[in-house]
Coordinates of C-alpha atoms and ligand atoms in Angstrom, one line a residue:
M61 CA -11.1 4.9 -29.1
L62 CA -10.3 5.1 -25.4
N63 CA -12.9 3.6 -23.2
K64 CA -13.6 5.2 -19.8
N65 CA -11.5 2.7 -17.8
T66 CA -8.5 3.1 -20.0
L67 CA -8.8 6.9 -19.8
M68 CA -9.0 6.7 -16.0
S69 CA -5.9 4.5 -15.8
L70 CA -4.0 6.9 -18.1
I71 CA -5.0 9.8 -15.9
M72 CA -4.0 7.9 -12.8
A73 CA -0.7 7.0 -14.4
A74 CA 0.0 10.6 -15.2
F75 CA -0.9 11.6 -11.7
M76 CA 1.5 9.0 -10.2
L77 CA 4.2 10.1 -12.5
F78 CA 4.0 13.8 -11.5
S79 CA 3.1 13.4 -7.9
P80 CA 5.8 14.3 -5.4
A81 CA 5.8 10.7 -4.0
A82 CA 7.0 9.3 -7.4
F83 CA 10.0 11.6 -7.2
A84 CA 10.9 10.9 -3.6
V85 CA 14.4 9.5 -3.7
D86 CA 15.6 7.8 -0.5
S87 CA 18.8 8.6 1.1
S88 CA 20.6 5.4 0.2
E89 CA 19.9 6.2 -3.5
L90 CA 21.4 9.6 -3.0
I91 CA 24.5 8.1 -1.5
E92 CA 24.8 5.7 -4.4
A93 CA 24.4 8.5 -6.8
R94 CA 27.2 10.6 -5.3
Q95 CA 29.4 7.5 -5.2
G96 CA 28.5 7.0 -8.8
L97 CA 29.7 10.5 -9.6
M98 CA 32.9 9.8 -7.8
K99 CA 33.3 6.6 -9.8
L100 CA 32.8 8.5 -13.0
Y101 CA 35.7 10.8 -11.9
S102 CA 37.8 7.7 -11.3
V103 CA 37.1 6.0 -14.6
N104 CA 38.1 9.2 -16.5
M105 CA 41.2 9.8 -14.3
D106 CA 42.2 6.1 -14.8
M107 CA 42.1 6.5 -18.6
L108 CA 44.4 9.5 -18.3
G109 CA 46.6 7.7 -15.8
E110 CA 47.0 4.7 -18.2
M111 CA 48.3 7.0 -20.9
I112 CA 50.7 8.6 -18.5
R113 CA 52.0 5.2 -17.4
R114 CA 52.2 4.1 -21.0
I115 CA 49.7 1.3 -20.5
Q116 CA 47.7 2.7 -23.4
P117 CA 49.1 5.0 -26.1
Y118 CA 48.6 8.7 -25.7
D119 CA 45.7 9.8 -27.9
K120 CA 44.8 13.5 -28.2
K121 CA 41.1 12.9 -28.7
K122 CA 40.7 10.4 -25.9
A123 CA 42.7 12.5 -23.5
K124 CA 40.7 15.6 -24.3
D125 CA 37.4 13.7 -24.0
A126 CA 38.3 12.4 -20.6
A127 CA 39.4 15.8 -19.4
D128 CA 36.2 17.4 -20.7
N129 CA 34.1 14.7 -19.0
L130 CA 35.9 15.4 -15.7
L131 CA 35.3 19.1 -16.0
A132 CA 31.6 18.6 -16.9
L133 CA 31.2 16.3 -13.9
S134 CA 32.9 18.7 -11.5
R135 CA 30.4 21.4 -12.6
L136 CA 27.3 19.4 -11.7
K137 CA 25.2 21.0 -9.0
Q138 CA 25.6 18.4 -6.2
G139 CA 23.6 19.9 -3.4
A140 CA 20.8 17.3 -3.6
L141 CA 23.3 14.4 -3.4
W142 CA 24.5 15.4 0.1
P143 CA 21.5 15.8 2.4
T144 CA 22.5 16.5 6.0
G145 CA 22.6 13.4 8.2
T146 CA 23.7 11.0 5.4
G147 CA 27.3 10.6 6.7
L148 CA 29.2 8.0 8.6
A149 CA 27.6 9.0 11.9
S150 CA 24.1 7.9 10.7
K151 CA 22.9 4.8 12.4
S152 CA 20.9 3.6 9.4
L153 CA 23.2 4.8 6.6
G154 CA 26.6 4.8 8.2
T155 CA 27.7 1.5 6.7
K156 CA 26.8 2.7 3.1
T157 CA 28.9 5.8 3.1
S158 CA 32.4 7.0 3.9
A159 CA 31.5 10.7 4.1
K160 CA 32.7 12.2 7.3
P161 CA 30.2 14.3 9.2
E162 CA 32.6 17.3 8.9
I163 CA 31.5 17.7 5.3
W164 CA 28.2 19.2 6.6
I165 CA 30.0 21.5 9.1
Q166 CA 33.0 22.9 7.3
K167 CA 31.0 24.3 4.3
E168 CA 33.5 26.9 3.3
N169 CA 36.3 24.3 3.3
V170 CA 34.2 22.0 1.1
A171 CA 33.3 24.7 -1.3
Q172 CA 37.0 25.7 -1.6
K173 CA 38.0 22.1 -2.2
Q174 CA 35.4 21.9 -5.0
K175 CA 36.7 25.1 -6.5
D176 CA 40.2 23.8 -6.4
L177 CA 39.1 20.8 -8.4
V178 CA 37.2 22.8 -11.0
A179 CA 40.2 25.2 -11.4
A180 CA 42.6 22.3 -11.9
L181 CA 40.2 20.6 -14.4
E182 CA 39.8 23.8 -16.4
I183 CA 43.5 23.7 -17.0
L184 CA 43.5 19.9 -17.7
S185 CA 40.7 20.2 -20.3
R186 CA 42.6 23.0 -22.0
D187 CA 45.9 21.1 -22.0
A188 CA 45.3 17.4 -22.1
G189 CA 44.7 17.2 -25.8
W190 CA 47.9 19.1 -26.7
S191 CA 50.6 16.5 -25.8
L192 CA 51.4 13.8 -23.2
R193 CA 53.8 16.2 -21.6
N194 CA 51.0 18.8 -21.1
L195 CA 48.7 16.1 -19.8
E196 CA 51.3 15.0 -17.3
D197 CA 51.9 18.5 -16.2
S198 CA 48.3 19.4 -15.6
I199 CA 47.0 16.2 -14.0
T200 CA 49.1 16.7 -10.9
A201 CA 46.9 19.5 -9.6
V202 CA 43.8 17.5 -10.3
N203 CA 45.1 14.5 -8.2
K204 CA 46.0 16.9 -5.5
A205 CA 42.4 18.4 -5.5
C206 CA 40.8 14.9 -5.3
K207 CA 43.1 13.9 -2.5
G208 CA 42.8 17.2 -0.7
C209 CA 39.0 16.7 -0.2
H210 CA 39.3 13.0 0.6
K211 CA 41.9 13.8 3.3
D212 CA 39.4 16.0 5.2
F213 CA 36.0 14.5 4.3
R214 CA 36.3 10.8 3.3
A215 CA 37.0 8.1 5.9
R216 CA 39.3 5.3 5.0
K217 CA 37.5 2.0 4.9
Ligands
HEC1626 C1 34.7 18.2 -2.4 C2 35.2 16.9 -2.0 C3 35.6 15.9 -2.9 C4 36.3 16.0 -4.1 C5 36.8 17.3 -4.8 C6 36.5 14.7 -4.6 N1 35.9 13.7 -3.8 FE1 35.8 11.7 -4.1 N2 34.7 11.5 -2.4 C7 34.4 12.5 -1.5 C8 33.6 12.0 -0.4 C9 33.0 12.8 0.7 C10 33.5 10.6 -0.7 C11 32.7 9.6 0.1 C12 31.2 9.6 -0.4 C13 30.3 8.6 0.3 O1 30.7 7.5 0.5 O2 29.2 9.0 0.5 C14 34.2 10.3 -1.9 C15 34.3 9.1 -2.5 C16 35.1 8.8 -3.6 C17 35.3 7.5 -4.2 C18 34.6 6.2 -3.6 C19 33.3 6.0 -4.3 C20 32.6 4.8 -3.8 O3 32.2 4.0 -4.6 O4 32.4 4.6 -2.5 C21 36.1 7.6 -5.3 C22 36.5 6.5 -6.2 C23 36.4 9.0 -5.4 N3 35.8 9.7 -4.4 C24 37.2 9.5 -6.4 C25 37.4 10.9 -6.6 C26 38.2 11.5 -7.6 C27 39.0 10.7 -8.7 C28 38.2 12.8 -7.5 C29 38.9 13.9 -8.3 C30 38.7 13.9 -9.7 C31 37.4 13.1 -6.3 N4 36.9 11.9 -5.8 C32 37.1 14.4 -5.8 C33 34.7 13.8 -1.7 C34 35.4 14.4 -2.8

């Protein structure tokens, strides 16, 4: 049986869990999250790169999995990870991020860069599991799409 105090604490706990304050994510966490997304891109790209450079043997299943991961990542809705004012120009956050302020101004350009990436990854995920040759052919456009966005919107450290 629940006594009155236990019941009250349970109700309070539930309240805390669902109150907006419990969900408030601060900007540095959002920066870490979007950098985490970028790192996930990198890990999967590196796996494919190692197969291409013959550091690890080409494996159809692993290649297909990495390509599918990349495509799934590129389709995440990222809006919440990029709140305005969390770029390099921010006094409090500027040291934590390499996002150039232009990313919040040139919205169409950013959207186009993201579309380029998704389009290249659709081809990669279709082709990566066929053969090493197909993987090599289709990864070029993906690299280009990553670099294309970094060139405009990511500062070199
Ligand atoms: C639409 C633009 C865009 C695309 C496409 C893009 N990136 Fe990024 N990337 C950025 C920006 C902006 C940053 C800086 C983020 C920050 O520091 O807040 C970044 C940062 C990174 C970082 C550094 C993360 C860290 O820990 O600081 C890596 C690694 C990275 N990207 C890899 C990739 C790879 C690999 C791809 C392609 C599969 C890719 N990115 C595609 C915009 C993009």
